[in-house]
mmCIF file of C-alpha atoms in Angstrom:
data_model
loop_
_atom_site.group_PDB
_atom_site.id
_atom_site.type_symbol
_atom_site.label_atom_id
_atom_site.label_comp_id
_atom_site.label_asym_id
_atom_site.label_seq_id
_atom_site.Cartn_x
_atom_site.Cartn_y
_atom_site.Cartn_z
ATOM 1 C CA UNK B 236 52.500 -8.124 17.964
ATOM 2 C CA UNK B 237 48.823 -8.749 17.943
ATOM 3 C CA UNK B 238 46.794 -9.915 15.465
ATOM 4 C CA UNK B 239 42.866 -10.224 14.475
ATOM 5 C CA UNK B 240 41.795 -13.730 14.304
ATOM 6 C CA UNK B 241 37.716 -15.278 14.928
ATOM 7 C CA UNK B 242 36.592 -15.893 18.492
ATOM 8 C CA UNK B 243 37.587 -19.265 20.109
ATOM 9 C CA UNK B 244 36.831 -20.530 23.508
ATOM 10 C CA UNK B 245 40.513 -20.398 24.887
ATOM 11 C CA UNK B 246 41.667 -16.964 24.796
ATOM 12 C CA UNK B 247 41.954 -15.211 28.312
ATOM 13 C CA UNK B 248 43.194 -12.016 29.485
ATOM 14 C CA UNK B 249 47.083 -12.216 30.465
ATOM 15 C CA UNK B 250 46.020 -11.751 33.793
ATOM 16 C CA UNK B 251 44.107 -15.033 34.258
ATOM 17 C CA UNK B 252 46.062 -17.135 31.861
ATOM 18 C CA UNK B 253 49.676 -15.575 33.885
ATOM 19 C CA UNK B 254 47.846 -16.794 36.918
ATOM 20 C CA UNK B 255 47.291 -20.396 36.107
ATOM 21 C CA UNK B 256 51.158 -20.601 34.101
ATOM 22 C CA UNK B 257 52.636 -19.502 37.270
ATOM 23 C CA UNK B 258 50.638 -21.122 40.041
ATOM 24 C CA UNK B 259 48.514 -24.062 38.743
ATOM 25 C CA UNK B 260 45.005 -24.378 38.849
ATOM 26 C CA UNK B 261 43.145 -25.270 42.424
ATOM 27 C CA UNK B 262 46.675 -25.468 44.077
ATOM 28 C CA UNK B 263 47.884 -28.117 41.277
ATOM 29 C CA UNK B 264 50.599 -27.662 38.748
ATOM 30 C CA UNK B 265 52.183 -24.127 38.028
ATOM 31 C CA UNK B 266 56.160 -23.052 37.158
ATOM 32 C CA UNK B 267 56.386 -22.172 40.663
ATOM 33 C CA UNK B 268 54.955 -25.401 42.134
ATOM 34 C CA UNK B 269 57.725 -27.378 40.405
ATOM 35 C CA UNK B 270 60.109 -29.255 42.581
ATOM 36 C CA UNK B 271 63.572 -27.078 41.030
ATOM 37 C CA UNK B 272 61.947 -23.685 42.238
ATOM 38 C CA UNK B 273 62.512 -20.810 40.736
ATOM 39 C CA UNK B 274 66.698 -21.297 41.105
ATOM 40 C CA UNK B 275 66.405 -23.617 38.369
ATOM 41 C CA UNK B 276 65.592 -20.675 36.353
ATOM 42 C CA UNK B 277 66.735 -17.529 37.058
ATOM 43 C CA UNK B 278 69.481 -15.690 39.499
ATOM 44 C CA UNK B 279 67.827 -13.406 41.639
ATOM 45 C CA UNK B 280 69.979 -11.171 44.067
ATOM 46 C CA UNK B 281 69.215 -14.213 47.216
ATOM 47 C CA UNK B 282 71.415 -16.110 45.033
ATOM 48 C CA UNK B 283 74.223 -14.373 43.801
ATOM 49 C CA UNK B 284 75.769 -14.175 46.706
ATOM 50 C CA UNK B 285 74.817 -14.670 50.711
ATOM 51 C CA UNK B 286 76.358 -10.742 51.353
ATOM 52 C CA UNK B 287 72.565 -9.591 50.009
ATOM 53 C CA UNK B 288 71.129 -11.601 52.764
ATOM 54 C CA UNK B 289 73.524 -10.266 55.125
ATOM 55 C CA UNK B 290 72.706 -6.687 54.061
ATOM 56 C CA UNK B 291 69.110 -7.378 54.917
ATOM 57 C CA UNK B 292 70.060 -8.951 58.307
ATOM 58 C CA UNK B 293 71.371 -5.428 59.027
ATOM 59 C CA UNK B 294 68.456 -3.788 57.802
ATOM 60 C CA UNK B 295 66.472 -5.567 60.121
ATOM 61 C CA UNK B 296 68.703 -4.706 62.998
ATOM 62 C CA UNK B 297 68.161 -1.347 62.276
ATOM 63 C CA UNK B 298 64.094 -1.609 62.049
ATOM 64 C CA UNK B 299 64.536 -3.443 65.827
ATOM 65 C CA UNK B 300 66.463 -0.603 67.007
ATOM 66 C CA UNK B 301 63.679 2.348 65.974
ATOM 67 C CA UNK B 302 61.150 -0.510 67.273
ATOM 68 C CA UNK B 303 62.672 -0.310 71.274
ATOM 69 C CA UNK B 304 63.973 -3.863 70.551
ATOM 70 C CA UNK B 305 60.653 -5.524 71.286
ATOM 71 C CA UNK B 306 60.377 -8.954 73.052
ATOM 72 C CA UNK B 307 59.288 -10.473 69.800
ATOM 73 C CA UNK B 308 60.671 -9.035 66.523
ATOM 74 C CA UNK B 309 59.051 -10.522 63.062
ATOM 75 C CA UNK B 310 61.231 -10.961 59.588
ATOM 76 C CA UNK B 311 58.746 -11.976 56.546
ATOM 77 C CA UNK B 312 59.744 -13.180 53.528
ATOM 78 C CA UNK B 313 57.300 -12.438 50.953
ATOM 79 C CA UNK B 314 57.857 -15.279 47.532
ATOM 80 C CA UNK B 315 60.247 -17.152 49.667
ATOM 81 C CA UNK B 316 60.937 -19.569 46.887
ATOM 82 C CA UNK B 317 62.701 -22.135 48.656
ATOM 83 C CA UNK B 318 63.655 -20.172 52.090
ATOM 84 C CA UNK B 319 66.720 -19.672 50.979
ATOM 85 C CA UNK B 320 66.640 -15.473 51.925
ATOM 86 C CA UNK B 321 64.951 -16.475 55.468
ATOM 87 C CA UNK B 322 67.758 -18.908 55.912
ATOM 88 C CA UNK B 323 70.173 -16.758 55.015
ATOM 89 C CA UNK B 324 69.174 -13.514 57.452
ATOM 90 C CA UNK B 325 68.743 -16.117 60.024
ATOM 91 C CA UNK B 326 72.392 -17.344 59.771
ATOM 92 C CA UNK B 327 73.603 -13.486 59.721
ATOM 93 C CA UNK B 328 71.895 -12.227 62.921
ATOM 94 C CA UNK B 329 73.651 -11.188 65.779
ATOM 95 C CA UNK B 330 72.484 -14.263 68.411
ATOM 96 C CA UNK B 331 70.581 -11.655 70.771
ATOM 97 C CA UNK B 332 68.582 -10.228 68.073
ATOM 98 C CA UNK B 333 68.139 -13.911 66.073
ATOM 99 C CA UNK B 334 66.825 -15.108 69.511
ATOM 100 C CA UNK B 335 63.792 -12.628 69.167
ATOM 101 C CA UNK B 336 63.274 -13.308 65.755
ATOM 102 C CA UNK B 337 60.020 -15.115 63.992
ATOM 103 C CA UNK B 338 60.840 -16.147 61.027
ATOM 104 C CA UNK B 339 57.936 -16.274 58.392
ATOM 105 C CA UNK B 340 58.326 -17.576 54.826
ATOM 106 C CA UNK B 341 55.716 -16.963 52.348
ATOM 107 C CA UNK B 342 55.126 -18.827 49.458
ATOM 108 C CA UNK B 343 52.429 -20.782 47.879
ATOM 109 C CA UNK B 344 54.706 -23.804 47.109
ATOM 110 C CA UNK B 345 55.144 -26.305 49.172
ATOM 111 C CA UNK B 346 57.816 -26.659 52.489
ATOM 112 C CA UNK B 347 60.456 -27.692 51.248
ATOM 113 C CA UNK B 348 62.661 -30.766 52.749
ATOM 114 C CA UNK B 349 65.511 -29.340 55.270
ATOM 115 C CA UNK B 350 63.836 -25.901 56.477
ATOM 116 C CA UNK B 351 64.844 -25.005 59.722
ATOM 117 C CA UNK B 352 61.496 -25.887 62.273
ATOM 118 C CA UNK B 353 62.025 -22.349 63.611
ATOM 119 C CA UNK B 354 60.711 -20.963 59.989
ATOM 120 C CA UNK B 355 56.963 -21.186 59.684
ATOM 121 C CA UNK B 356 55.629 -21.534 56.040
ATOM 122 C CA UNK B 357 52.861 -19.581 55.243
ATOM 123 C CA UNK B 358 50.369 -18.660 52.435
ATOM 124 C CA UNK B 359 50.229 -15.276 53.074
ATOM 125 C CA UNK B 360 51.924 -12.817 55.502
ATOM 126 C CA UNK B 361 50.359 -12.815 59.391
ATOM 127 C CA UNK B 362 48.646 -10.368 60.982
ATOM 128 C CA UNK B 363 49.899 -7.722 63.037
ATOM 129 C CA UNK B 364 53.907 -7.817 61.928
ATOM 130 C CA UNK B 365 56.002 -6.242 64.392
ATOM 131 C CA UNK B 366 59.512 -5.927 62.457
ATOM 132 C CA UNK B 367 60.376 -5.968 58.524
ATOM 133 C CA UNK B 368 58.349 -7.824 55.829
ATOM 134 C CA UNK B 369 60.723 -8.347 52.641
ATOM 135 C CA UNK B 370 59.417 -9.093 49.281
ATOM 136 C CA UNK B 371 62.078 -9.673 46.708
ATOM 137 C CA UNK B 372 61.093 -9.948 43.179
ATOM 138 C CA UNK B 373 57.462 -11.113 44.329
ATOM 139 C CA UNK B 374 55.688 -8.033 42.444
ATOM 140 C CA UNK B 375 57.045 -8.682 39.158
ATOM 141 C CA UNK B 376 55.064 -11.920 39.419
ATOM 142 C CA UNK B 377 51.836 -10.896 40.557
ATOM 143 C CA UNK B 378 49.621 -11.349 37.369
ATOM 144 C CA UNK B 379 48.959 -8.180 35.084
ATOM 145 C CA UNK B 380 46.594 -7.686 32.196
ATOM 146 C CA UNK B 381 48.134 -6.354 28.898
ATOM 147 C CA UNK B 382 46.529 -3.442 27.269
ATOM 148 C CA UNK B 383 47.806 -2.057 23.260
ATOM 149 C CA UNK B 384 46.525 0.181 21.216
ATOM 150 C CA UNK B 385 44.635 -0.558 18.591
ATOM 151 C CA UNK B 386 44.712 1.003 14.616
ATOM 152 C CA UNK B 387 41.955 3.225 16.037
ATOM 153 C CA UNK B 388 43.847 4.270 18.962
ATOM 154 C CA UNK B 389 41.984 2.713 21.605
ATOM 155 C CA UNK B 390 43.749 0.665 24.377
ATOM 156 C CA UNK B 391 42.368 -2.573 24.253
ATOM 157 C CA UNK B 392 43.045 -5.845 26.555
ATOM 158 C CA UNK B 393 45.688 -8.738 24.937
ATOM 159 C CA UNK B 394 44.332 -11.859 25.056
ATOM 160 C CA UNK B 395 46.386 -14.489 24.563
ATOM 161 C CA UNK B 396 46.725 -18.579 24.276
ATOM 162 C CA UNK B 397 48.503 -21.519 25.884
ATOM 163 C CA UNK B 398 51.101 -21.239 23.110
ATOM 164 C CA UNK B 399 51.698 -17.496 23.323
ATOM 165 C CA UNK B 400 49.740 -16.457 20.430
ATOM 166 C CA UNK B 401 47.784 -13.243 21.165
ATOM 167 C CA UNK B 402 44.640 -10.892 19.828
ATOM 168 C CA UNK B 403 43.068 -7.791 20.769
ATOM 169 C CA UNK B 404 40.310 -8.292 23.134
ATOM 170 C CA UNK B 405 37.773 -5.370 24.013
ATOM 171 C CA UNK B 406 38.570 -1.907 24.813
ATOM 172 C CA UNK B 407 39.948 -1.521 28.707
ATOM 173 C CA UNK B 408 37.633 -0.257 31.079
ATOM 174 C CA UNK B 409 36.622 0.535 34.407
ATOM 175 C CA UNK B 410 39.148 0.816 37.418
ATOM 176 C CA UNK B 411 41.916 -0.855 34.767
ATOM 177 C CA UNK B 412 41.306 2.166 32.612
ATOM 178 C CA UNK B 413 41.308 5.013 35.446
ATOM 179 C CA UNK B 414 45.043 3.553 36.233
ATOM 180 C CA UNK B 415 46.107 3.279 33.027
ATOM 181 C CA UNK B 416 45.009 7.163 32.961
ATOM 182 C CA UNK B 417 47.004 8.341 36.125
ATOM 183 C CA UNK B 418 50.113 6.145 35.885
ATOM 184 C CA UNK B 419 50.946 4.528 32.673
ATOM 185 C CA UNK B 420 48.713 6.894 30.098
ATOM 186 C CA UNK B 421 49.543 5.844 26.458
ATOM 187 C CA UNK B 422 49.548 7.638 23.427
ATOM 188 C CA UNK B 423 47.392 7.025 20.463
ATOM 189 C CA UNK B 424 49.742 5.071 18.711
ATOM 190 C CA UNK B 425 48.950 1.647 17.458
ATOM 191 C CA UNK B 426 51.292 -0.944 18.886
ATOM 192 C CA UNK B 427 52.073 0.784 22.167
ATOM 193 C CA UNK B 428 51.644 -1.556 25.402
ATOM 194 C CA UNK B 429 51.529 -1.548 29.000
ATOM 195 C CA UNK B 430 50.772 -3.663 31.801
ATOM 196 C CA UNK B 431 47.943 -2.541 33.735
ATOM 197 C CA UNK B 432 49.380 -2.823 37.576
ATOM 198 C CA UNK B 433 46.443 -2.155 39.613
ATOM 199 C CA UNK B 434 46.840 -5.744 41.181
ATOM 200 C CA UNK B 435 49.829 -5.389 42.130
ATOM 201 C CA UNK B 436 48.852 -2.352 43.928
ATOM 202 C CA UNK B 437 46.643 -4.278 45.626
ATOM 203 C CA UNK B 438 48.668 -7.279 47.040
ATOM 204 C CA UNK B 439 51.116 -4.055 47.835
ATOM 205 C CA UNK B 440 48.574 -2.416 50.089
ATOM 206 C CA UNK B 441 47.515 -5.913 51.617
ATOM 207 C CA UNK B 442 50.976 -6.820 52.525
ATOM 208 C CA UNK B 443 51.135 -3.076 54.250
ATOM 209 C CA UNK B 444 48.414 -3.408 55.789
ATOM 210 C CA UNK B 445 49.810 -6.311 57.518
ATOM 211 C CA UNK B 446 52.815 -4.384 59.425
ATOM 212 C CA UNK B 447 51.251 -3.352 62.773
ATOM 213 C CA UNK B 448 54.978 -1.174 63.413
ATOM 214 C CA UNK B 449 58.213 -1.435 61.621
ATOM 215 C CA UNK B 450 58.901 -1.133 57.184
ATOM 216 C CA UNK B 451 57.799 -3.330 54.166
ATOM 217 C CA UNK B 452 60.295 -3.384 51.659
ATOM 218 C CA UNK B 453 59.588 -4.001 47.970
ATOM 219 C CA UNK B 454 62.780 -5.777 45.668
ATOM 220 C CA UNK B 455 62.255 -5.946 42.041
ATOM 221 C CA UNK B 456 62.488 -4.607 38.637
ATOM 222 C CA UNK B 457 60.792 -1.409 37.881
ATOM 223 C CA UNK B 458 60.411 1.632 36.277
ATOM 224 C CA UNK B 459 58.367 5.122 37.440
ATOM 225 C CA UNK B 460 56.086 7.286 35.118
ATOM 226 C CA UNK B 461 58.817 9.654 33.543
ATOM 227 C CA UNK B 462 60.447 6.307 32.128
ATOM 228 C CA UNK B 463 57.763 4.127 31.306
ATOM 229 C CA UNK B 464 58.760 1.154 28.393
ATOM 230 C CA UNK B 465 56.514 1.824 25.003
ATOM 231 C CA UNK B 466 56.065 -1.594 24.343
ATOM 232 C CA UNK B 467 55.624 -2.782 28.103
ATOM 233 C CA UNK B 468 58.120 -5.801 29.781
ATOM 234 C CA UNK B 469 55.667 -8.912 29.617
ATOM 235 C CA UNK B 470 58.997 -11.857 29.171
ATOM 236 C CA UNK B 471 59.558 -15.112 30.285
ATOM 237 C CA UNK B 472 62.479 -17.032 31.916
ATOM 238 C CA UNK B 473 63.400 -20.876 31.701
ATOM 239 C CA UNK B 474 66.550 -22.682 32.525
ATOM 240 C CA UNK B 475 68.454 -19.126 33.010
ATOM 241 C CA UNK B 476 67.176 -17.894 29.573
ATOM 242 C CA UNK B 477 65.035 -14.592 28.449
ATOM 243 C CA UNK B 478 62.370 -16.550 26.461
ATOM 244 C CA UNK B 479 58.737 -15.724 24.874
ATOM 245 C CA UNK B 480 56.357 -15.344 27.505
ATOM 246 C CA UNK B 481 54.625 -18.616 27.098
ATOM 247 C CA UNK B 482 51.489 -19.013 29.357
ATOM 248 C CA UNK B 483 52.002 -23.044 29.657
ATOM 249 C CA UNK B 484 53.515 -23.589 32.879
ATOM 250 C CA UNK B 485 57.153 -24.398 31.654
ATOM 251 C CA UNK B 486 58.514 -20.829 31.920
ATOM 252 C CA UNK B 487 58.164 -18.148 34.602
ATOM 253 C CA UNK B 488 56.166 -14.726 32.853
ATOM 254 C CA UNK B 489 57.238 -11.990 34.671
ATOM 255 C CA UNK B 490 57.152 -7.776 34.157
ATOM 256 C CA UNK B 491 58.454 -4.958 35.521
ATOM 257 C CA UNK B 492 56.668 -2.676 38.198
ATOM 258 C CA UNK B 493 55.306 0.412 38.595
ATOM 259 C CA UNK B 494 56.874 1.025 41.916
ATOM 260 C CA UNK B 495 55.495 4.644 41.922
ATOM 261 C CA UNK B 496 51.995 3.425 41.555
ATOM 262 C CA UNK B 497 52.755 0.467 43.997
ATOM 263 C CA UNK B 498 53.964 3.224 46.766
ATOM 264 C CA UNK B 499 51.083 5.367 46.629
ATOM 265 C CA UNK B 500 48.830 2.524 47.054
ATOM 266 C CA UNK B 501 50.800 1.219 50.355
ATOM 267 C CA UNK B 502 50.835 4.699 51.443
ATOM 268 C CA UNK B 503 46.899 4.472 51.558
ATOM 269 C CA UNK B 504 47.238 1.582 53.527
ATOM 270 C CA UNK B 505 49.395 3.331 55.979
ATOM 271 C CA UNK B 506 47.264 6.233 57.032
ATOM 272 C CA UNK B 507 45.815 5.052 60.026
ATOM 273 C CA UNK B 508 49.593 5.284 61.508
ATOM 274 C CA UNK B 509 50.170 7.902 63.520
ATOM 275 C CA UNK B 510 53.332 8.081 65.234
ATOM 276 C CA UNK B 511 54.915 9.632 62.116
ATOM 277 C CA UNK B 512 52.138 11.245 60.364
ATOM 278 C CA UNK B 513 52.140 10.698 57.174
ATOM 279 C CA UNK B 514 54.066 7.578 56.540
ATOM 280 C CA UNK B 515 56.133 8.544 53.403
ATOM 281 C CA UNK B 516 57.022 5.713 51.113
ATOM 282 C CA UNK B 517 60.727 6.498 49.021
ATOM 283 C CA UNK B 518 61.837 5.176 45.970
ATOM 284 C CA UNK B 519 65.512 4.299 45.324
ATOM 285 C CA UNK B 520 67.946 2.188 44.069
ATOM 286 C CA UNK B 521 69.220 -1.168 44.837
ATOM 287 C CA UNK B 522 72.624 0.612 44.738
ATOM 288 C CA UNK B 523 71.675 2.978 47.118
ATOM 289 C CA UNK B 524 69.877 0.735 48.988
ATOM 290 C CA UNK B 525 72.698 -1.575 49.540
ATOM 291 C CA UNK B 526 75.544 1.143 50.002
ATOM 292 C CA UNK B 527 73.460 2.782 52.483
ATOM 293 C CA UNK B 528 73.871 -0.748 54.046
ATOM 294 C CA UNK B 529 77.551 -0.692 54.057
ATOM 295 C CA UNK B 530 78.086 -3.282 50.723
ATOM 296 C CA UNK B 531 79.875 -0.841 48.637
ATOM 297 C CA UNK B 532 82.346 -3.346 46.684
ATOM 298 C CA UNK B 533 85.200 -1.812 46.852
ATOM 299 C CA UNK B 534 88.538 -3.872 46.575
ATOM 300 C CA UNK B 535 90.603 -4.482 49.612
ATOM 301 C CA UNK B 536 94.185 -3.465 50.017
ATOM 302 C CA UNK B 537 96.695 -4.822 48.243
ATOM 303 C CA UNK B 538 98.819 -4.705 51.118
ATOM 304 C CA UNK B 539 96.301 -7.117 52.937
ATOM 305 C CA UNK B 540 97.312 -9.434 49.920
ATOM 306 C CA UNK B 541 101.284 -9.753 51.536
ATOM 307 C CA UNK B 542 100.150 -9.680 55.187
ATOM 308 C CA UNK B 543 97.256 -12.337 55.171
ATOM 309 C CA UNK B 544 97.081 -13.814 51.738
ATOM 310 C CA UNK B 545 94.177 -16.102 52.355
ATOM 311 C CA UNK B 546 92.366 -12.950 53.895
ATOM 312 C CA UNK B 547 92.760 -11.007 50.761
ATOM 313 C CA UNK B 548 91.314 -13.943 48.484
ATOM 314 C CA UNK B 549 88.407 -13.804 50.287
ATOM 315 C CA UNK B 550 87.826 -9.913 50.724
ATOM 316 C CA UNK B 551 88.602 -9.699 47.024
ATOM 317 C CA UNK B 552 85.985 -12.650 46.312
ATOM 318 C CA UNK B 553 83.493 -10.259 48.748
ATOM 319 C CA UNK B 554 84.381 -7.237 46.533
ATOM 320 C CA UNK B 555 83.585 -8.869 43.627
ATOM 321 C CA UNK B 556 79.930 -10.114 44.874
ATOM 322 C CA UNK B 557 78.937 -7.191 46.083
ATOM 323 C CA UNK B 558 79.907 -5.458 42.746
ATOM 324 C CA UNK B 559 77.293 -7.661 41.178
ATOM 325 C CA UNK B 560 74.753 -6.726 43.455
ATOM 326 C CA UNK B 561 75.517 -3.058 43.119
ATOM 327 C CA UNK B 562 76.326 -2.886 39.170
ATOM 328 C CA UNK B 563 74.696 -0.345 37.039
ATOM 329 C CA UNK B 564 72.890 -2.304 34.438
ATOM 330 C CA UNK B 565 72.426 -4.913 36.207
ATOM 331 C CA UNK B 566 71.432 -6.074 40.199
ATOM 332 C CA UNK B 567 72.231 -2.714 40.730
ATOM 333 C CA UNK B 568 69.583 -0.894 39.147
ATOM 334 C CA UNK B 569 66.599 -3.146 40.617
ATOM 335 C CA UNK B 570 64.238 -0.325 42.397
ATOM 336 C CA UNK B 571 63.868 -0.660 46.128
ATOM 337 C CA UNK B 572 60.985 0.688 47.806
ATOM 338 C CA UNK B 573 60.721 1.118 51.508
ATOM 339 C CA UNK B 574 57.390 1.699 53.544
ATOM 340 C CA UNK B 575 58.172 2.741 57.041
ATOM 341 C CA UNK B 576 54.632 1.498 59.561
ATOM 342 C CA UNK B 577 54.930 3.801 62.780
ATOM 343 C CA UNK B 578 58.738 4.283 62.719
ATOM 344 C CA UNK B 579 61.311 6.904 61.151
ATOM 345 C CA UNK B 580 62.901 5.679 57.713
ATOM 346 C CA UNK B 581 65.672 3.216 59.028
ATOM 347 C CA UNK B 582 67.847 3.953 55.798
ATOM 348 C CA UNK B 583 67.957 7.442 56.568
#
């Protein structure tokens, strides 16, 4: 909770202070410039098990079939971390569509040591993408401002401090206002929060805008308008924790998206496109997402289990990864959203 407190020189907006936590200031320091990467935090579906980069492999096979497999087919991954997604689809290509491939990895970090040559490392996504740009859990770390209400019921910006501590700032206003109006409206009720997404709307539409033909896909957690959280998801992660969001650099600050808001906004950016007129953005979830994929998790046969023992281990080991990466509650329930750029819906 908020409190009132006399003005001082180093409050900032959560936007500005999330910003510098999470990627240093004039490309130095940052959580995400540190030399564990974000693995030595948190457990994001790239790592739980290599059957989610798989899954993707075959979603980008299916993109370079409604492309005409072109000579040169593109796979970006947006908050690449350490390239460990990129490697991953890379590994789980079949060899006539991997020869095609250019591999992109984007990610304000540095390269890391060991990345195959054939990956180029890049601070934003190219121009002109002719195949599928990826982002996994990029949005939910795209800096926000906070808004609550105050006793007067007026939503006002959070500031907050190095250490965490926060105040009310002044009244929200402007374009941060008009969102807060159409997507995440809150009632006059002191306390209430919510993160004001119109940035990440932005960087949404940007990204977009960078697929000449073929889908951007969005990964992360999220929540639409007829759920949104009263008190907002503003948290922080360190060593594989839920801590306080502190904005210090030792944590990562992360919060959940407003995927609706995020697919309107790349829909905006899609309207030039006209072979399938208009490009229609969907929502679903990772479940779905995945199933429709063919990773359902279900068990193998016990009769494998007599026939080819050390075939069964492995199936049930399979079975038990891609439960994880299905499971309500959990991996499961991540929203996906899929753009389609000049083609038909591949997940149709």
């Amino acid at each position: 909770m908020t409190h009132e407190v006399s003005d001082c020189d180093d409050w900032s907006g959560w936007r500005s202070a999330m910003r510098d936590a999470l990627y240093g200031r004039g490309g130095v320091g940052g959580f995400y410039r540190r030399p564990e990467g974000p693995a030595g935090h948190f457990r994001t579906s790239v790592h739980a098990s290599r059957l989610f980069a798989e899954a993707v492999a075959r979603l980008l096979c299916r993109v370079d079939e409604a492309l005409g497999r072109p000579e040169g087919l593109d796979f970006v991954d947006m908050a690449a971390g350490r390239g460990e997604l990129v490697t991953g689809v890379l590994a789980a290509l079949p060899a006539d569509v991997a020869d095609r491939t250019r591999a992109y990895a984007v990610e304000l970090a540095d390269r890391p040591e060991g990345l195959a040559p054939r990956i180029e490392w890049l601070a934003e996504p190219p121009p002109g993408i002719t195949g599928l740009l990826f982002a996994n859990e990029w949005l939910d770390n795209v800096p926000v401002e906070v808004a609550e209400v105050d006793s007067a019921g007026v939503p006002r910006l959070v500031l907050v401090r190095a250490d965490g501590t926060e105040r009310l700032g002044e009244p929200v206003s402007g374009a941060a206002a008009a969102w807060l109006a159409r997507w995440w409206p809150l009632p006059e009720e002191q306390g209430l929060r919510a993160e004001i997404g119109l940035p990440r709307d932005t960087a949404w539409a940007s990204a977009v805008a960078s697929v000449a033909r073929g889908l951007a896909v969005a990964v992360d957690y999220a929540h639409t308008a007829d759920a949104r959280p009263p008190f907002g998801t503003l948290t922080g992660f360190r060593e594989g924790r839920e801590t306080a969001p502190v904005p210090d650099g030792t944590c990562d600050i992360t919060a959940h998206v407003a995927l609706d808001a995020c697919a309107r906004a790349g829909a905006r950016a899609t309207a030039h496109t006209t072979a399938y007129d208009p490009p229609v953005p969907r929502l679903l979830t990772q479940r779905a997402a995945l199933h429709a994929l063919g990773l359902d998790g279900a068990r193998p046969p016990l009769s494998l289990a007599s026939a080819d023992p050390a075939a069964y281990v492995r199936a049930l080991a399979g079975a038990g990864e891609a439960a994880e990466l299905t499971a309500p509650g959990g991996l499961g329930d991540f929203g996906w959203l899929l753009q389609p750029v000049g083609i038909a819906d591949p997940l149709r």
